[in-house]
Coordinates of C-alpha atoms and ligand atoms in Angstrom, one line a residue:
X143 CA -50.5 -212.4 44.3
X144 CA -49.3 -214.9 46.8
X145 CA -45.8 -214.1 48.5
X146 CA -43.2 -216.6 48.6
X147 CA -44.1 -217.9 52.0
X148 CA -47.7 -218.6 50.6
X149 CA -46.2 -220.4 47.5
X150 CA -44.1 -223.2 49.7
X151 CA -43.6 -223.9 53.2
X152 CA -40.3 -225.5 52.2
X153 CA -37.5 -223.1 52.9
X154 CA -35.3 -224.5 50.1
X155 CA -38.1 -223.9 47.6
X156 CA -38.6 -220.3 49.1
X157 CA -34.9 -219.7 48.6
X158 CA -34.6 -220.5 45.1
X159 CA -38.0 -218.9 44.2
X160 CA -36.3 -215.7 45.6
X161 CA -33.5 -216.4 43.1
X162 CA -35.9 -217.2 40.2
X163 CA -37.5 -213.8 41.0
X164 CA -34.4 -211.9 41.0
X165 CA -33.3 -213.3 37.7
X166 CA -36.5 -213.2 36.0
X167 CA -36.9 -216.8 35.4
X168 CA -40.6 -218.2 35.2
X169 CA -41.7 -220.9 37.2
X170 CA -45.0 -222.8 37.5
X171 CA -46.2 -220.4 40.3
X172 CA -45.9 -217.5 37.8
X173 CA -47.6 -219.3 35.0
X174 CA -50.3 -220.0 37.2
X175 CA -50.7 -216.4 37.9
X176 CA -50.5 -215.6 34.2
X177 CA -53.5 -218.0 33.7
X178 CA -55.8 -216.3 36.2
X179 CA -58.8 -216.1 35.9
X180 CA -58.7 -220.1 35.0
X181 CA -61.4 -221.3 32.8
X182 CA -64.7 -221.5 34.8
X183 CA -66.4 -224.0 32.7
X184 CA -63.2 -226.0 32.7
X185 CA -62.8 -225.9 36.6
X186 CA -66.5 -227.2 36.8
X187 CA -65.7 -230.3 34.4
X188 CA -68.5 -228.7 32.0
X189 CA -66.6 -228.0 28.8
X190 CA -67.2 -230.4 26.2
X191 CA -64.8 -231.0 23.3
X192 CA -65.7 -234.4 22.4
X193 CA -67.1 -233.8 18.9
X194 CA -66.6 -230.9 16.5
X195 CA -70.3 -229.5 17.1
X196 CA -68.5 -228.0 20.3
X197 CA -66.7 -226.8 22.1
X198 CA -69.9 -226.6 24.2
X199 CA -70.3 -225.6 27.9
X200 CA -73.0 -225.7 30.4
X201 CA -74.0 -222.9 32.6
X202 CA -75.1 -224.6 35.6
X203 CA -76.0 -221.4 37.6
X204 CA -77.1 -219.0 35.2
X205 CA -79.4 -218.3 32.3
X206 CA -77.1 -220.0 30.0
X207 CA -77.2 -223.4 28.1
X208 CA -78.2 -226.6 29.9
X209 CA -77.3 -228.9 27.2
X210 CA -74.6 -229.3 24.6
X211 CA -75.3 -229.3 20.9
X212 CA -75.9 -232.9 21.0
X213 CA -78.0 -232.7 24.1
X214 CA -75.6 -233.9 26.5
X215 CA -76.1 -232.5 30.1
X216 CA -74.0 -231.3 32.9
X217 CA -74.2 -234.9 34.4
X218 CA -72.9 -236.6 31.1
X219 CA -70.4 -234.1 30.2
X220 CA -68.7 -233.9 33.8
X221 CA -68.6 -237.8 33.9
X222 CA -67.2 -238.3 30.5
X223 CA -64.5 -235.6 31.4
X224 CA -63.6 -237.5 34.5
X225 CA -63.8 -241.0 32.8
X226 CA -61.4 -239.9 30.3
X227 CA -59.1 -238.8 32.9
X228 CA -59.3 -242.1 34.5
X229 CA -58.3 -243.9 31.3
X230 CA -55.2 -241.6 30.9
X231 CA -54.1 -242.3 34.2
X232 CA -54.6 -245.9 33.9
X233 CA -52.9 -246.0 30.4
X234 CA -49.8 -244.0 32.0
X235 CA -49.1 -246.3 34.8
X236 CA -49.9 -249.5 32.8
X237 CA -47.9 -248.7 30.0
X238 CA -45.1 -248.2 32.4
X239 CA -45.8 -251.9 33.9
X240 CA -45.8 -253.1 30.1
X241 CA -42.4 -251.7 29.7
X242 CA -41.0 -253.4 32.7
X243 CA -42.6 -256.7 31.9
X244 CA -41.1 -256.3 28.3
X245 CA -37.7 -255.7 30.1
X246 CA -38.0 -259.1 31.9
X247 CA -38.8 -260.9 28.9
X248 CA -35.7 -259.5 27.1
X249 CA -33.6 -260.5 30.2
X250 CA -34.7 -264.1 29.9
X251 CA -34.1 -264.1 26.1
X252 CA -30.6 -263.1 26.4
X253 CA -31.3 -259.7 24.5
X254 CA -29.9 -257.6 27.5
X255 CA -27.0 -258.1 30.0
X256 CA -27.7 -255.1 32.1
X257 CA -30.3 -256.2 34.0
X258 CA -30.9 -259.8 35.9
X259 CA -33.3 -261.4 38.2
X260 CA -32.3 -260.1 41.4
X261 CA -35.4 -261.2 43.4
X262 CA -35.7 -265.0 42.8
X263 CA -38.0 -265.5 45.8
X264 CA -40.4 -262.9 44.4
X265 CA -40.1 -264.3 40.9
X266 CA -41.3 -267.7 42.2
X267 CA -44.1 -266.1 44.4
X268 CA -45.6 -264.4 41.2
X269 CA -45.0 -267.5 39.1
X270 CA -46.8 -269.6 41.4
X271 CA -49.8 -266.9 41.4
X272 CA -49.9 -267.5 37.4
X273 CA -49.9 -271.2 37.8
X274 CA -46.3 -271.6 36.6
X275 CA -44.4 -274.7 37.6
X276 CA -41.3 -273.2 39.5
X277 CA -39.1 -276.4 39.6
X278 CA -37.1 -275.2 36.7
X279 CA -34.4 -272.7 36.1
X280 CA -35.1 -269.1 36.9
X281 CA -34.6 -268.0 33.5
X282 CA -37.2 -270.3 32.3
X283 CA -39.6 -269.4 35.0
X284 CA -39.0 -265.7 34.1
X285 CA -39.6 -266.5 30.5
X286 CA -43.0 -267.9 31.1
X287 CA -44.1 -265.5 33.7
X288 CA -43.0 -262.5 31.3
X289 CA -45.3 -264.0 28.7
X290 CA -48.1 -264.3 31.0
X291 CA -47.7 -260.8 32.5
X292 CA -47.7 -259.4 28.9
X293 CA -50.7 -261.3 28.1
X294 CA -52.6 -259.3 31.0
X295 CA -52.6 -256.4 28.8
X296 CA -54.3 -257.9 26.0
X297 CA -56.6 -260.6 27.6
X298 CA -60.3 -260.3 26.3
X299 CA -61.7 -262.5 28.6
X300 CA -61.6 -263.8 32.4
X301 CA -60.0 -261.5 35.0
X302 CA -56.5 -260.0 35.8
X303 CA -54.7 -262.6 37.9
X304 CA -53.6 -260.3 40.6
X305 CA -57.1 -259.7 41.5
X306 CA -56.8 -263.2 43.5
X307 CA -54.7 -261.2 46.0
X308 CA -57.8 -259.3 47.2
X309 CA -60.1 -260.7 50.0
X310 CA -62.7 -263.0 48.4
X311 CA -65.5 -260.8 49.6
X312 CA -64.1 -257.9 47.7
X313 CA -63.7 -260.0 44.5
X314 CA -67.6 -260.9 45.0
X315 CA -68.6 -257.3 45.2
X316 CA -66.6 -256.7 42.0
X317 CA -68.1 -259.5 40.3
X318 CA -71.8 -258.7 41.5
X319 CA -71.2 -255.1 40.2
X320 CA -69.8 -256.4 36.8
X321 CA -66.3 -254.3 37.4
X322 CA -63.9 -257.0 37.6
X323 CA -61.4 -256.0 35.1
X324 CA -60.4 -258.4 32.3
X325 CA -57.6 -257.1 30.2
X326 CA -55.6 -253.9 31.1
X327 CA -55.7 -252.5 27.6
X328 CA -59.2 -253.6 27.1
X329 CA -60.5 -251.7 30.0
X330 CA -58.9 -248.6 28.7
X331 CA -60.3 -248.9 25.1
X332 CA -63.6 -249.5 26.6
X333 CA -63.7 -246.7 28.8
X334 CA -62.4 -244.3 26.2
X335 CA -65.2 -245.8 23.6
X336 CA -67.9 -245.2 26.1
X337 CA -67.1 -241.5 26.4
X338 CA -67.0 -240.6 22.8
X339 CA -70.1 -238.7 21.4
X340 CA -73.4 -240.6 21.5
X341 CA -72.3 -243.7 23.5
X342 CA -73.0 -243.6 27.0
X343 CA -75.2 -240.7 28.4
X344 CA -75.5 -242.2 32.1
X345 CA -73.3 -240.7 34.5
X346 CA -73.6 -243.7 37.0
X347 CA -72.7 -246.0 34.2
X348 CA -69.7 -243.9 33.1
X349 CA -68.2 -244.2 36.8
X350 CA -68.9 -247.9 36.7
X351 CA -66.9 -248.4 33.7
X352 CA -64.3 -245.8 35.0
X353 CA -63.8 -247.8 38.4
X354 CA -63.2 -251.3 36.1
X355 CA -60.6 -249.2 34.3
X356 CA -59.2 -247.8 37.5
X357 CA -59.0 -251.3 39.1
X358 CA -57.2 -252.6 35.9
X359 CA -54.5 -250.1 36.7
X360 CA -54.4 -250.7 40.7
X361 CA -54.5 -254.3 40.6
X362 CA -53.0 -254.7 37.1
X363 CA -50.8 -252.3 35.2
X364 CA -49.3 -250.6 38.5
X365 CA -48.9 -253.8 40.3
X366 CA -47.2 -255.5 37.5
X367 CA -44.9 -252.4 37.4
X368 CA -44.0 -252.7 41.2
X369 CA -43.7 -256.4 41.4
X370 CA -41.4 -256.9 38.3
X371 CA -39.2 -254.0 39.1
X372 CA -38.5 -255.6 42.5
X373 CA -37.7 -258.9 40.5
X374 CA -35.3 -257.3 38.1
X375 CA -33.9 -254.5 40.2
X376 CA -34.1 -256.0 43.6
X377 CA -36.8 -255.7 46.4
X378 CA -36.3 -252.5 48.5
X379 CA -35.4 -252.9 52.1
X380 CA -35.4 -250.2 54.7
X381 CA -32.6 -247.7 53.8
X382 CA -31.4 -244.1 54.9
X383 CA -31.1 -241.6 52.4
X384 CA -31.3 -237.8 52.2
X385 CA -33.8 -235.2 50.7
X386 CA -34.1 -231.7 49.4
X387 CA -32.0 -229.4 47.2
X388 CA -29.2 -229.3 49.6
X389 CA -28.3 -232.9 48.4
X390 CA -26.6 -231.2 45.1
X391 CA -23.0 -230.7 45.9
X392 CA -20.9 -227.7 44.7
X393 CA -17.9 -229.3 43.7
X394 CA -19.4 -232.4 42.1
X395 CA -21.1 -232.8 38.5
X396 CA -24.7 -233.1 39.4
X397 CA -26.8 -235.3 37.5
X398 CA -30.6 -235.3 38.1
X399 CA -32.8 -238.0 37.0
X400 CA -36.6 -237.3 36.7
X401 CA -39.6 -239.2 35.6
X402 CA -40.9 -242.7 36.3
X403 CA -39.5 -245.7 34.8
X404 CA -36.5 -246.8 36.8
X405 CA -35.0 -249.2 34.1
X406 CA -32.7 -246.4 33.1
X407 CA -32.1 -244.5 36.2
X408 CA -30.9 -247.8 37.8
X409 CA -28.1 -247.7 35.0
X410 CA -27.4 -244.1 35.6
X411 CA -26.7 -245.2 39.3
X412 CA -24.1 -247.6 38.0
X413 CA -22.6 -245.4 35.6
X414 CA -22.3 -242.7 38.1
X415 CA -19.7 -244.9 39.6
X416 CA -18.0 -245.8 36.4
X417 CA -14.3 -245.5 36.8
X418 CA -13.6 -244.1 33.6
X419 CA -16.4 -241.5 34.0
X420 CA -15.0 -240.5 37.6
X421 CA -11.4 -240.2 36.3
X422 CA -12.8 -237.8 33.6
X423 CA -14.9 -235.9 36.2
X424 CA -11.7 -235.6 38.3
X425 CA -9.6 -234.7 35.3
X426 CA -12.2 -231.8 34.6
X427 CA -11.9 -230.3 38.1
X428 CA -14.8 -232.2 39.8
X429 CA -14.4 -234.0 42.9
X430 CA -17.1 -236.7 41.8
X431 CA -20.3 -237.4 40.3
X432 CA -23.2 -236.8 42.3
X433 CA -26.7 -238.5 41.3
X434 CA -29.9 -237.1 42.7
X435 CA -33.4 -237.6 41.7
X436 CA -36.8 -235.8 41.3
X437 CA -40.4 -237.4 41.5
X438 CA -40.9 -240.9 41.4
X439 CA -37.8 -241.9 39.6
X440 CA -36.2 -240.3 42.8
X441 CA -38.3 -242.7 45.0
X442 CA -37.3 -245.8 43.0
X443 CA -33.3 -245.0 43.2
X444 CA -33.8 -243.9 46.8
X445 CA -35.4 -247.0 47.7
X446 CA -33.0 -249.5 46.1
X447 CA -29.5 -247.5 46.3
X448 CA -30.1 -244.6 48.8
X449 CA -29.7 -242.1 46.0
X450 CA -30.6 -238.6 47.5
X451 CA -33.7 -236.9 46.5
X452 CA -33.5 -233.3 45.2
X453 CA -37.2 -232.7 45.7
X454 CA -40.7 -233.4 44.5
X455 CA -42.8 -232.1 41.7
X456 CA -42.8 -228.5 42.0
X457 CA -39.1 -228.5 42.6
X458 CA -38.1 -229.9 39.2
X459 CA -37.7 -226.3 37.8
X460 CA -36.0 -225.0 41.0
X461 CA -33.3 -227.9 40.8
X462 CA -32.0 -226.4 37.6
X463 CA -32.3 -222.9 39.0
X464 CA -29.7 -223.8 41.5
X465 CA -27.4 -223.3 38.6
X466 CA -25.6 -226.7 39.8
X467 CA -27.0 -229.2 37.6
X468 CA -24.9 -230.2 34.5
X469 CA -27.6 -232.9 33.3
X470 CA -31.5 -233.5 33.9
X471 CA -32.1 -236.7 32.1
X472 CA -36.0 -237.5 31.9
X473 CA -38.1 -240.5 30.8
X474 CA -41.9 -240.1 31.1
X475 CA -44.7 -238.5 33.2
X476 CA -44.7 -235.3 35.2
X477 CA -42.0 -233.6 33.5
X478 CA -42.9 -229.9 32.9
X479 CA -42.7 -228.7 29.4
X480 CA -41.1 -225.7 30.8
X481 CA -38.1 -227.3 31.6
X482 CA -36.4 -226.8 28.3
X483 CA -36.7 -222.9 28.8
X484 CA -35.5 -222.9 32.2
X485 CA -32.6 -225.1 31.4
X486 CA -31.8 -222.6 28.5
X487 CA -31.5 -219.9 31.3
X488 CA -28.6 -222.3 32.6
X489 CA -25.7 -224.3 31.4
X490 CA -28.0 -227.3 32.2
X491 CA -28.3 -229.9 29.6
X492 CA -31.9 -231.3 29.3
X493 CA -31.7 -235.1 28.0
X494 CA -34.8 -236.9 26.8
X495 CA -34.7 -240.6 26.8
X496 CA -38.2 -242.1 25.7
X497 CA -39.4 -242.2 22.2
X498 CA -42.7 -241.4 23.8
X499 CA -41.6 -238.0 25.5
X500 CA -39.5 -235.6 23.5
X501 CA -39.1 -231.9 23.4
X502 CA -38.4 -230.2 20.2
X503 CA -34.8 -229.2 19.9
X504 CA -33.7 -231.1 23.1
X505 CA -30.9 -233.5 23.0
X506 CA -32.4 -237.1 22.8
X507 CA -30.4 -240.1 24.0
X508 CA -32.8 -243.0 23.2
X509 CA -32.9 -245.6 26.0
X510 CA -32.8 -249.3 24.9
X511 CA -33.0 -251.9 27.3
X512 CA -30.6 -254.0 24.9
X513 CA -27.9 -251.1 25.7
X514 CA -29.2 -249.6 28.8
X515 CA -25.7 -249.3 30.7
X516 CA -24.0 -247.8 27.4
X517 CA -26.8 -245.2 26.8
X518 CA -26.7 -244.2 30.7
X519 CA -22.9 -243.9 30.3
X520 CA -23.3 -241.6 27.3
X521 CA -25.7 -239.4 29.1
X522 CA -23.6 -239.0 32.4
X523 CA -20.4 -238.4 30.3
X524 CA -22.6 -235.6 28.6
X525 CA -22.9 -234.2 32.5
X526 CA -19.3 -234.6 33.4
X527 CA -18.1 -232.8 29.9
X528 CA -20.8 -230.0 30.8
X529 CA -19.1 -229.4 34.3
X530 CA -16.6 -226.8 33.1
X531 CA -19.5 -224.9 31.4
X532 CA -21.1 -224.3 35.1
X533 CA -21.1 -220.5 35.9
X534 CA -19.9 -220.5 39.6
X535 CA -21.5 -216.9 40.4
X536 CA -24.8 -218.5 39.3
X537 CA -24.5 -221.3 41.6
X538 CA -26.9 -220.9 44.5
X539 CA -27.5 -224.6 46.3
X540 CA -29.8 -224.0 49.4
X541 CA -28.5 -225.6 52.6
X542 CA -31.6 -227.6 53.4
X543 CA -31.2 -231.4 53.4
X544 CA -33.0 -233.8 55.7
X545 CA -32.6 -237.5 56.7
X546 CA -35.1 -239.9 55.9
X547 CA -35.7 -243.8 55.9
X548 CA -37.4 -245.4 52.9
X549 CA -37.9 -248.7 51.6
X550 CA -40.9 -250.3 53.4
X551 CA -42.6 -252.8 51.0
X552 CA -45.5 -254.9 52.0
X553 CA -42.9 -257.8 52.7
X554 CA -40.8 -255.7 54.9
X555 CA -43.9 -254.6 56.9
X556 CA -44.3 -258.4 57.7
X557 CA -40.8 -258.4 58.8
X558 CA -40.4 -255.2 60.9
X559 CA -43.8 -255.7 62.8
X560 CA -43.5 -259.5 63.0
X561 CA -39.9 -259.9 63.8
X562 CA -37.1 -261.1 61.6
X563 CA -38.0 -264.6 61.9
X564 CA -41.8 -264.4 62.5
X565 CA -43.0 -263.0 59.1
X566 CA -46.5 -261.9 59.9
X567 CA -49.2 -259.0 59.9
X568 CA -50.2 -260.4 63.5
X569 CA -48.6 -257.4 65.6
X570 CA -49.8 -254.9 63.1
X571 CA -53.4 -256.2 63.5
X572 CA -53.2 -256.6 67.2
X573 CA -51.9 -253.1 67.6
X574 CA -55.2 -251.9 65.8
X575 CA -57.4 -254.3 67.5
X576 CA -56.0 -253.2 71.0
X577 CA -56.4 -249.6 70.3
X578 CA -52.6 -248.8 70.5
X579 CA -52.9 -247.9 66.8
X580 CA -56.0 -246.2 65.8
X581 CA -55.7 -247.3 62.1
X582 CA -53.9 -246.5 58.9
X583 CA -53.8 -243.8 56.3
X584 CA -52.3 -243.7 53.0
X585 CA -51.2 -240.1 51.9
X586 CA -50.2 -239.8 48.5
X587 CA -49.8 -237.9 45.4
X588 CA -48.4 -234.7 43.7
X589 CA -48.1 -231.0 44.4
X590 CA -50.2 -228.2 42.9
X591 CA -49.1 -224.6 42.9
X592 CA -52.7 -223.7 43.6
X593 CA -52.0 -224.9 47.1
X594 CA -49.1 -224.1 49.3
X595 CA -46.5 -226.4 48.3
X596 CA -46.0 -229.3 51.1
X597 CA -48.2 -227.5 53.6
X598 CA -51.4 -229.9 53.0
X599 CA -49.1 -233.1 53.0
X600 CA -47.3 -232.3 56.1
X601 CA -50.1 -230.5 58.1
X602 CA -52.2 -233.5 57.4
X603 CA -49.9 -236.3 58.2
X604 CA -48.7 -234.6 61.4
X605 CA -52.4 -234.4 62.5
X606 CA -52.9 -238.2 61.6
X607 CA -49.8 -239.4 63.4
X608 CA -50.8 -237.3 66.4
X609 CA -53.8 -239.2 66.8
X610 CA -52.2 -242.9 66.4
X611 CA -52.6 -243.4 62.7
X612 CA -49.7 -244.9 61.1
X613 CA -49.1 -243.3 57.7
X614 CA -48.0 -245.0 54.5
X615 CA -46.9 -242.8 51.7
X616 CA -45.8 -242.9 48.3
X617 CA -44.7 -240.4 45.4
X618 CA -44.5 -236.5 46.0
X619 CA -46.2 -236.8 49.1
X620 CA -43.7 -238.8 50.7
X621 CA -40.9 -236.6 49.7
X622 CA -42.9 -233.5 51.1
X623 CA -43.0 -235.1 54.4
X624 CA -39.4 -236.5 54.3
X625 CA -38.3 -232.9 53.9
X626 CA -40.2 -232.0 57.1
X627 CA -38.4 -234.7 59.1
X628 CA -41.4 -236.8 59.2
X629 CA -39.8 -240.0 57.8
X630 CA -37.2 -240.6 60.5
X631 CA -37.7 -243.1 63.6
X632 CA -36.9 -239.9 65.6
X633 CA -40.2 -238.2 64.4
X634 CA -42.1 -240.6 66.5
X635 CA -41.1 -238.9 69.7
X636 CA -42.0 -235.4 68.6
X637 CA -45.0 -235.8 66.5
X638 CA -46.6 -239.2 67.3
X639 CA -49.3 -240.2 69.6
X640 CA -48.7 -242.3 72.6
X641 CA -49.6 -245.5 70.9
X642 CA -47.9 -245.1 67.6
X643 CA -44.8 -243.8 69.4
X644 CA -44.8 -247.1 71.5
X645 CA -45.0 -248.9 68.2
X646 CA -42.2 -247.0 66.4
X647 CA -40.0 -247.1 69.4
X648 CA -40.2 -251.2 69.8
X649 CA -39.7 -251.6 66.2
X650 CA -37.4 -248.8 65.2
X651 CA -39.4 -247.2 62.5
X652 CA -40.8 -243.9 61.5
X653 CA -44.4 -242.9 62.0
X654 CA -44.7 -242.5 58.4
X655 CA -43.6 -245.4 56.1
X656 CA -42.5 -244.5 52.7
X657 CA -43.7 -247.4 50.3
X658 CA -42.1 -245.9 47.1
X659 CA -43.3 -244.5 43.7
X660 CA -46.8 -243.8 42.7
X661 CA -47.2 -247.3 41.2
X662 CA -46.1 -248.5 44.5
X663 CA -49.8 -247.6 45.6
X664 CA -50.3 -251.1 44.6
X665 CA -48.3 -252.2 47.6
X666 CA -50.9 -250.6 49.8
X667 CA -53.5 -252.8 48.4
X668 CA -51.5 -255.8 48.7
X669 CA -50.7 -254.8 52.4
X670 CA -54.4 -254.2 53.0
X671 CA -55.3 -257.5 51.7
X672 CA -52.8 -259.3 53.9
X673 CA -54.4 -257.5 56.8
X674 CA -57.7 -259.0 56.1
X675 CA -56.0 -262.4 55.5
X676 CA -54.5 -262.1 58.8
X677 CA -57.8 -261.7 60.7
X678 CA -59.5 -259.7 63.1
X679 CA -60.3 -256.9 61.0
X680 CA -63.2 -257.8 59.2
X681 CA -63.8 -259.5 55.9
X682 CA -63.2 -257.1 53.4
X683 CA -60.9 -254.0 52.8
X684 CA -63.7 -251.7 53.4
X685 CA -63.8 -252.9 57.1
X686 CA -60.4 -251.9 57.8
X687 CA -60.1 -248.8 60.0
X688 CA -58.1 -247.0 57.1
X689 CA -58.4 -244.0 54.8
X690 CA -56.7 -242.5 51.8
X691 CA -55.7 -239.2 50.7
X692 CA -54.3 -237.2 47.8
X693 CA -54.1 -233.5 49.4
X694 CA -52.1 -231.7 46.8
X695 CA -52.9 -233.9 43.7
X696 CA -52.8 -232.5 40.1
X697 CA -52.0 -235.3 37.9
X698 CA -54.7 -237.3 35.9
X699 CA -52.8 -240.6 37.6
X700 CA -53.9 -239.3 40.8
X701 CA -57.7 -239.5 39.9
X702 CA -57.1 -243.2 38.6
X703 CA -55.4 -243.9 41.8
X704 CA -58.4 -242.4 43.7
X705 CA -60.9 -244.3 42.0
X706 CA -59.2 -247.7 42.2
X707 CA -59.0 -247.0 46.0
X708 CA -62.5 -246.0 46.3
X709 CA -63.6 -249.0 44.0
X710 CA -61.6 -251.2 46.5
X711 CA -63.7 -250.1 49.3
X712 CA -61.4 -247.2 50.6
X713 CA -62.7 -243.9 51.8
X714 CA -60.6 -241.3 49.9
X715 CA -60.2 -237.5 50.7
X716 CA -59.1 -235.3 47.7
X717 CA -57.7 -231.8 48.0
X718 CA -59.0 -228.5 46.7
X719 CA -59.2 -228.5 42.8
X720 CA -61.9 -228.4 39.9
X721 CA -62.5 -232.0 40.6
X722 CA -63.9 -231.1 43.9
X723 CA -66.2 -228.4 42.4
X724 CA -67.7 -230.4 39.7
X725 CA -70.4 -228.6 37.6
X726 CA -72.8 -231.8 38.2
X727 CA -74.3 -232.1 41.6
X728 CA -75.5 -235.3 40.7
X729 CA -72.1 -236.6 40.0
X730 CA -70.8 -235.1 43.1
X731 CA -73.3 -236.6 45.2
X732 CA -72.6 -240.0 43.7
X733 CA -69.0 -239.8 44.1
X734 CA -69.3 -238.5 47.9
X735 CA -72.0 -240.6 49.0
X736 CA -74.0 -242.7 46.4
X737 CA -70.7 -244.9 45.8
X738 CA -70.3 -246.0 49.4
X739 CA -73.5 -248.3 49.4
X740 CA -72.3 -249.7 46.2
X741 CA -68.5 -250.4 46.5
X742 CA -67.9 -249.5 50.3
X743 CA -65.6 -246.7 49.4
X744 CA -66.4 -243.0 48.4
X745 CA -64.7 -239.7 47.7
X746 CA -64.5 -236.7 49.9
X747 CA -63.4 -233.5 48.6
X748 CA -61.8 -230.9 51.0
X749 CA -59.7 -228.0 51.1
X750 CA -58.3 -227.7 54.5
X751 CA -55.7 -230.2 55.9
X752 CA -56.7 -230.4 59.5
X753 CA -60.2 -231.0 58.4
X754 CA -59.1 -233.8 56.1
X755 CA -57.5 -235.3 59.0
X756 CA -60.6 -234.6 61.1
X757 CA -62.4 -236.5 58.4
X758 CA -60.4 -239.5 57.9
X759 CA -60.1 -240.0 61.8
X760 CA -63.9 -240.0 62.0
X761 CA -64.1 -242.5 59.1
X762 CA -61.4 -244.7 61.0
X763 CA -63.3 -244.4 64.2
X764 CA -66.5 -245.4 62.4
X765 CA -64.9 -248.7 61.3
X766 CA -63.3 -249.3 64.7
X767 CA -67.0 -249.0 66.1
X768 CA -68.2 -251.3 63.5
X769 CA -65.8 -253.9 64.2
X770 CA -66.6 -253.6 67.9
X771 CA -62.9 -252.7 68.5
X772 CA -61.5 -251.5 72.1
X773 CA -61.2 -248.0 72.4
X774 CA -58.3 -246.1 71.3
X775 CA -55.5 -246.4 74.2
X776 CA -54.3 -242.8 74.2
X777 CA -57.2 -240.8 73.2
X778 CA -56.2 -237.1 72.7
Ligands
BF8_807 O1 -46.5 -240.4 39.6 S1 -47.0 -238.0 42.8 S2 -46.3 -235.3 40.6 S3 -44.2 -237.8 40.3 S4 -48.2 -238.0 39.3 FE1 -46.1 -236.9 39.4 FE2 -47.9 -236.6 41.4 FE3 -45.3 -236.9 41.7 FE4 -44.9 -239.9 40.5 NI1 -47.4 -239.4 41.1

């Protein structure tokens, strides 16, 4: 049984885990223990439940069956299981994108007055990408754009519009391989179809279809979510904030937003400032209303409003166990079913808001774009009224909180590196070309109780920046590193190598840039395309001295992200997991080496963060050599 220090490196997490133990409240770590030993066939990806002749399992090492009842072998079963995960991940991000595009259409039709068009420039840029004439009122442009965006989901032919953002060479690679995604829904459905009993039995072909589906997420659904959120909620700018459980306030009504779709949490930000609710809170003995976030919703409201982040994925139960949360309002994705049980140990009201994500017996206040503010106010009021029920003797808010800077979009990277009046990626490219920067890394993804919480993210990122690799982050990974003080400009002096330090000091940025939530991984794709467009670093995304990593991943969405990065030409490392020990050697070999000759990117599976950094740096150096770039200036 791991001790508390082995469960998490985060002191706030350790403190609340001790409280949970004393009070006999189960968390994900306890449930993981109760699951031991976990199903070996499942871990190998070799349990098949596709049809009712099963469940079948393959015994790859012993004397057991080598085929399921239908004759499917380890390669087919493992690839089908993986492909299904890609489809699920893509559907989650893309359904989010669809909802945001739908909100845009409601705005232009006058069906909601709680949102507006806040980034008109971005609206016009997107409209032009879709060939829409922009010489008309913004509402008209938005109406036409929302229609076109929604059509991206149901398109049957042609290709997704945002693919044009990628370098020409990349587009040709996709065309040649037949993995240019058409409509987003079509790719998800087609992939699911191919995985049912008796359809695709070729593991390589399943991965090909899987890559097309994943690309429809990265360059489709996720990109739509990101860009339309910027249009209707405003594009982020670098902003200071605070992170970790210490952001909860003892004398305030604490409301925690958790999930992924920021359309409601945006209204919660406004409602937390509502004079009527503030007056009510004060009349009930609170000093005010304190809003904080968990997971990707946290990243969204942090990037746009500087709302504090209470924690990442594995802290969602812990935030309730502090005893100081009046309401946790949740929407979709990454919300543990266990929250209901944990909340029942305290006065905390758990409130679901999406018709897609409900808990039996939990308060449900359904979100509707048409009356978004009203709904948010209703939920915050529930929290204010619940303040009186807080048991003061059960409150234990850890002291830990850390400053961070977030809000680095692809447009902001233009500005900060190119100067306010010279929007260009040239300085970034030149820094890589000259060797001041070794390269770039995207470090993203979740937490997983199988790995020491936050340890993989922070150890890997420290090692990368020490070697002059500028790190771009999203999701729970960004929150992990922020808690350890890596997302402030001052971190450069302590942790970064000489070249990266010079750049950070010259432009006043942290060595680790927070680009947002997980759908905002699409910002990394677009930024990488700008780098190629700027020149000097090759003709394709696979030429850039860059690598990706999801060191503590757990979600199916992470698999989809991994696949769209690999299919876009990126070398991508995944942390230890069942995915890393697939029961099909053929499939593992294909993912970790075969794919490179086909799409330019490939997977690597590794369970040690220092080794992960080493592999990523080796890859970056390989790409530097291929481009014939100068040696790195400050070689360690
Ligand atoms: O979408 S990083 S745990 S919160 S899946 Fe979930 Fe993973 Fe966090 Fe954001 Ni992304």
